Coordinates of C-alpha atoms in Angstrom, one line a residue:
M1 CA -20.1 15.8 -11.3
T2 CA -19.9 12.2 -9.9
G3 CA -18.6 8.9 -11.2
W4 CA -16.7 8.9 -14.5
D5 CA -18.5 12.1 -15.6
A6 CA -15.9 13.9 -13.3
L7 CA -13.2 13.0 -15.9
A8 CA -14.5 15.9 -18.0
Q9 CA -12.9 18.2 -15.4
W10 CA -9.5 17.2 -16.8
G11 CA -10.4 18.6 -20.2
A12 CA -12.9 18.2 -23.0
D13 CA -10.7 15.6 -24.7
A14 CA -10.2 13.5 -21.5
A15 CA -11.4 9.9 -22.3
R16 CA -11.2 6.4 -20.8
I17 CA -9.3 3.9 -22.9
A18 CA -9.4 0.5 -21.2
P19 CA -9.9 -1.0 -17.7
L20 CA -6.8 -2.0 -15.8
T21 CA -6.3 -4.9 -13.4
G22 CA -5.2 -4.6 -9.8
G23 CA -7.8 -2.4 -8.2
V24 CA -9.8 -4.2 -5.5
A25 CA -11.8 -1.3 -4.0
N26 CA -11.5 1.0 -7.0
D27 CA -12.3 1.2 -10.7
V28 CA -9.0 1.8 -12.5
W29 CA -8.7 2.7 -16.2
S30 CA -6.1 3.9 -18.6
V31 CA -7.1 7.3 -19.9
R32 CA -6.0 10.0 -22.3
V33 CA -5.7 13.5 -20.9
G34 CA -4.2 16.4 -22.8
G35 CA -3.1 14.0 -25.5
Q36 CA -1.0 11.9 -23.0
L37 CA -1.6 8.4 -21.6
A38 CA -2.5 8.4 -17.9
V39 CA -4.2 6.3 -15.3
A40 CA -7.5 7.3 -13.6
R41 CA -8.8 5.7 -10.4
L42 CA -12.4 6.1 -9.2
G43 CA -13.3 5.1 -5.7
T44 CA -15.3 6.0 -2.6
R45 CA -12.5 7.3 -0.3
S46 CA -13.1 10.6 1.5
D47 CA -11.5 13.9 0.3
A48 CA -9.3 13.8 3.4
D49 CA -8.1 10.3 2.5
L50 CA -7.3 11.4 -1.1
A51 CA -5.6 14.6 0.1
W52 CA -3.3 12.5 2.2
E53 CA -2.4 10.2 -0.7
T54 CA -1.9 13.0 -3.2
A55 CA 0.3 15.0 -0.8
L56 CA 2.4 11.8 -0.2
L57 CA 2.9 11.1 -3.9
R58 CA 3.9 14.7 -4.6
H59 CA 6.4 14.6 -1.7
L60 CA 7.9 11.3 -2.9
D61 CA 8.2 12.6 -6.5
R62 CA 9.9 15.8 -5.3
E63 CA 12.4 13.6 -3.3
G64 CA 13.3 11.5 -6.4
L65 CA 11.2 8.4 -6.0
T66 CA 9.4 7.2 -9.1
V67 CA 5.7 7.1 -8.3
P68 CA 2.4 8.0 -10.1
V69 CA 2.2 11.8 -9.9
P70 CA -1.3 13.3 -9.6
I71 CA -2.3 15.3 -12.6
P72 CA -4.4 18.4 -11.7
A73 CA -7.8 19.0 -13.1
R74 CA -8.4 22.2 -15.1
D75 CA -9.3 24.0 -11.8
G76 CA -6.1 22.8 -10.1
R77 CA -7.7 20.2 -7.9
L78 CA -5.9 16.8 -7.6
F79 CA -9.1 14.8 -7.2
A80 CA -12.8 15.4 -7.8
G81 CA -15.8 13.2 -7.0
G82 CA -13.6 10.4 -5.8
L83 CA -11.6 10.4 -9.1
M84 CA -7.8 10.8 -9.3
V85 CA -5.8 11.0 -12.5
M86 CA -2.1 10.1 -12.4
T87 CA 0.9 9.7 -14.7
Y88 CA 1.3 6.4 -16.4
L89 CA 4.5 4.5 -15.6
E90 CA 6.1 1.9 -17.9
G91 CA 8.0 -1.1 -16.8
G92 CA 7.6 -4.8 -15.8
P93 CA 7.4 -6.7 -12.5
P94 CA 10.4 -7.9 -10.6
E95 CA 11.5 -11.4 -11.7
T96 CA 14.8 -12.2 -10.0
Q97 CA 16.2 -11.9 -6.5
A98 CA 18.4 -9.1 -7.8
D99 CA 15.2 -7.3 -8.9
W100 CA 13.6 -7.8 -5.5
R101 CA 16.8 -6.4 -3.8
R102 CA 16.3 -3.3 -5.9
V103 CA 12.7 -3.1 -4.8
A104 CA 13.9 -3.5 -1.1
G105 CA 16.2 -0.5 -1.7
T106 CA 13.4 1.6 -3.0
L107 CA 11.2 0.6 -0.1
R108 CA 13.9 1.6 2.4
E109 CA 14.2 5.0 0.7
L110 CA 10.4 5.4 1.0
H111 CA 10.6 4.6 4.7
R112 CA 13.5 7.1 5.2
L113 CA 11.6 9.9 3.4
T114 CA 8.5 9.5 5.5
R115 CA 9.6 8.9 9.1
G116 CA 7.0 10.2 11.5
W117 CA 4.5 10.8 8.6
P118 CA 0.9 11.4 9.9
Q119 CA -1.6 8.6 9.7
R120 CA -3.9 8.4 6.8
P121 CA -7.3 9.7 7.9
G122 CA -9.5 7.0 9.3
W123 CA -6.7 4.3 9.2
R124 CA -5.0 2.5 12.0
S125 CA -1.5 1.0 12.2
S126 CA -1.0 -2.6 13.2
T127 CA 0.0 -1.6 16.7
D128 CA -3.0 0.8 17.0
L129 CA -5.1 -2.3 16.5
L130 CA -3.9 -3.8 19.8
R131 CA -6.5 -1.5 21.3
A132 CA -8.7 -0.3 18.4
E133 CA -11.3 -2.5 16.7
T134 CA -11.8 -0.8 13.4
G135 CA -9.9 1.3 10.8
T136 CA -11.0 1.9 7.2
R137 CA -11.1 -1.6 5.7
I138 CA -10.5 -3.4 9.0
N139 CA -13.2 -4.6 11.4
L140 CA -11.8 -6.9 14.0
G141 CA -15.3 -7.4 15.4
A142 CA -16.1 -9.4 12.2
M143 CA -13.3 -11.9 12.9
P144 CA -13.4 -14.9 15.3
A145 CA -12.1 -14.0 18.7
E146 CA -9.3 -16.6 18.4
G147 CA -8.2 -15.0 15.1
V148 CA -8.1 -11.6 16.6
A149 CA -6.0 -12.9 19.5
R150 CA -3.6 -14.4 16.9
C151 CA -3.3 -11.1 15.0
R152 CA -2.8 -9.0 18.1
A153 CA -0.1 -11.3 19.4
A154 CA 1.7 -10.9 16.1
W155 CA 1.3 -7.1 16.1
A156 CA 2.4 -6.8 19.7
R157 CA 5.9 -7.9 18.7
L158 CA 6.1 -4.6 16.7
A159 CA 5.1 -2.4 19.7
G160 CA 7.3 0.6 20.3
R161 CA 8.8 0.8 16.8
E162 CA 9.2 4.0 14.8
T163 CA 6.6 4.4 12.1
C164 CA 6.7 5.7 8.5
V165 CA 4.6 5.3 5.4
V166 CA 4.4 1.7 4.2
H167 CA 3.2 0.9 0.7
G168 CA 0.9 -1.8 2.1
D169 CA 0.3 -3.8 -1.1
L170 CA 3.6 -4.9 -2.5
N171 CA 2.8 -7.6 -5.0
P172 CA 4.7 -7.9 -8.3
G173 CA 1.9 -6.2 -10.2
N174 CA 2.4 -3.0 -8.2
V175 CA 6.1 -2.7 -9.2
R176 CA 7.2 -1.2 -12.6
M177 CA 10.9 -1.8 -13.2
T178 CA 13.2 -0.7 -16.0
A179 CA 17.0 -1.0 -16.2
D180 CA 17.5 2.3 -14.4
R181 CA 14.6 2.7 -11.9
V182 CA 12.0 1.0 -9.7
A183 CA 8.5 2.5 -9.7
L184 CA 5.9 1.7 -7.1
I185 CA 2.2 2.1 -8.2
D186 CA -1.2 1.6 -6.5
W187 CA -0.8 3.5 -3.2
D188 CA -4.4 2.9 -2.2
E189 CA -3.4 0.7 0.8
S190 CA -0.5 3.0 1.9
H191 CA -0.6 4.2 5.5
A192 CA 1.7 4.9 8.5
D193 CA 3.0 1.7 10.1
V194 CA 6.1 -0.2 11.1
P195 CA 8.5 -0.3 8.0
D196 CA 9.3 -4.0 8.2
L197 CA 5.7 -4.8 7.2
D198 CA 6.8 -3.8 3.7
L199 CA 10.0 -5.9 3.7
V200 CA 8.6 -9.5 3.7
L201 CA 9.9 -10.0 0.2
P202 CA 10.6 -13.2 -1.9
E203 CA 13.7 -15.0 -0.8
N204 CA 14.1 -12.4 2.0
A205 CA 15.5 -10.0 -0.6
A206 CA 15.5 -7.2 2.1
G207 CA 18.1 -9.2 4.1
L208 CA 16.2 -9.2 7.4
D209 CA 17.8 -11.4 10.1
E210 CA 15.9 -14.6 11.1
G211 CA 14.1 -13.0 14.1
A212 CA 13.2 -9.8 12.3
Y213 CA 11.9 -11.7 9.3
D214 CA 9.7 -13.9 11.5
I215 CA 8.2 -11.0 13.3
A216 CA 7.5 -9.1 10.1
A217 CA 6.1 -12.1 8.3
Q218 CA 3.7 -13.0 11.1
A219 CA 2.6 -9.3 11.5
S220 CA 2.1 -9.0 7.7
A221 CA 0.1 -12.2 7.5
A222 CA -2.1 -10.9 10.4
W223 CA -2.6 -7.6 8.6
E224 CA -3.7 -9.3 5.3
A225 CA -6.0 -11.5 7.2
A226 CA -7.7 -8.6 9.0
V227 CA -7.9 -6.2 6.0
C228 CA -9.5 -8.8 3.7
W229 CA -11.6 -10.7 6.2
D230 CA -13.3 -13.1 5.3
D231 CA -12.4 -14.1 1.8
D232 CA -10.3 -17.2 0.9
H233 CA -7.1 -15.2 0.9
S234 CA -7.6 -13.8 4.4
V235 CA -8.5 -17.3 5.8
K236 CA -5.3 -18.7 4.3
R237 CA -3.3 -15.8 5.7
L238 CA -4.8 -16.2 9.2
A239 CA -3.9 -19.9 9.1
E240 CA -0.2 -18.8 8.7
V241 CA -0.3 -16.7 12.0
R242 CA 0.7 -18.8 15.0
P243 CA -1.6 -19.2 17.9
A244 CA -0.9 -16.6 20.5
H245 CA 0.6 -19.0 23.0
R246 CA 3.1 -20.6 20.6
P247 CA 6.7 -19.4 21.1
A248 CA 8.2 -17.1 18.5
V249 CA 11.5 -17.5 16.7
D250 CA 14.2 -15.9 18.8
G251 CA 16.1 -12.9 17.4
A252 CA 16.2 -9.2 17.6
A253 CA 13.9 -7.1 15.5
G254 CA 15.5 -5.2 12.7

């Protein structure tokens, strides 16, 4: 089965309810499976890519983080025909600096739990792209040479750092908060990279020092420019990346 027909593998009563916002490269719906509300995501990623993501989510769930947990199909598979079904998580987005500090704490726990995690198949980290030209959604050959030079200068400041899993798409819509927990959803952009890329948060809620924040903010802007090139958002983000020759803010990386 392909497309949404694959949802039948989660049971005869499995059904789509309504489309959900947030998916750029995927079709995301609320669904009902086994009488319970869930979320289903249909995309074109490879089985190896989805196996990496489902293994990550199960690991984080076992370790106590609140994440969407893959729901097996009737035959035990965690994905089929590009379709994943996951638990639905209630909650609202972060609204205050205190909320964002809680998000920062959750992100640091994610990073601690995934130190040295293998790279998502087909992906590249920011520092891999100092040499590589492509990786899943990134094709530096499509960018202007001057833009590539800017991005690589920003990423070079991360060279030699330890890597872990980064969420990779930490906008307010991908956080579901309640009074007692912080849940992170939409792991489609997660991959192995330098942790500070996740910590460029509103009002510097992660508490990075000035130098570390500048390094992370420049590298993050470069990543968003490269991964989305060349829509309006990516052009805006590239404009925020300093030319390669311009001096950086002094300060140690955190």
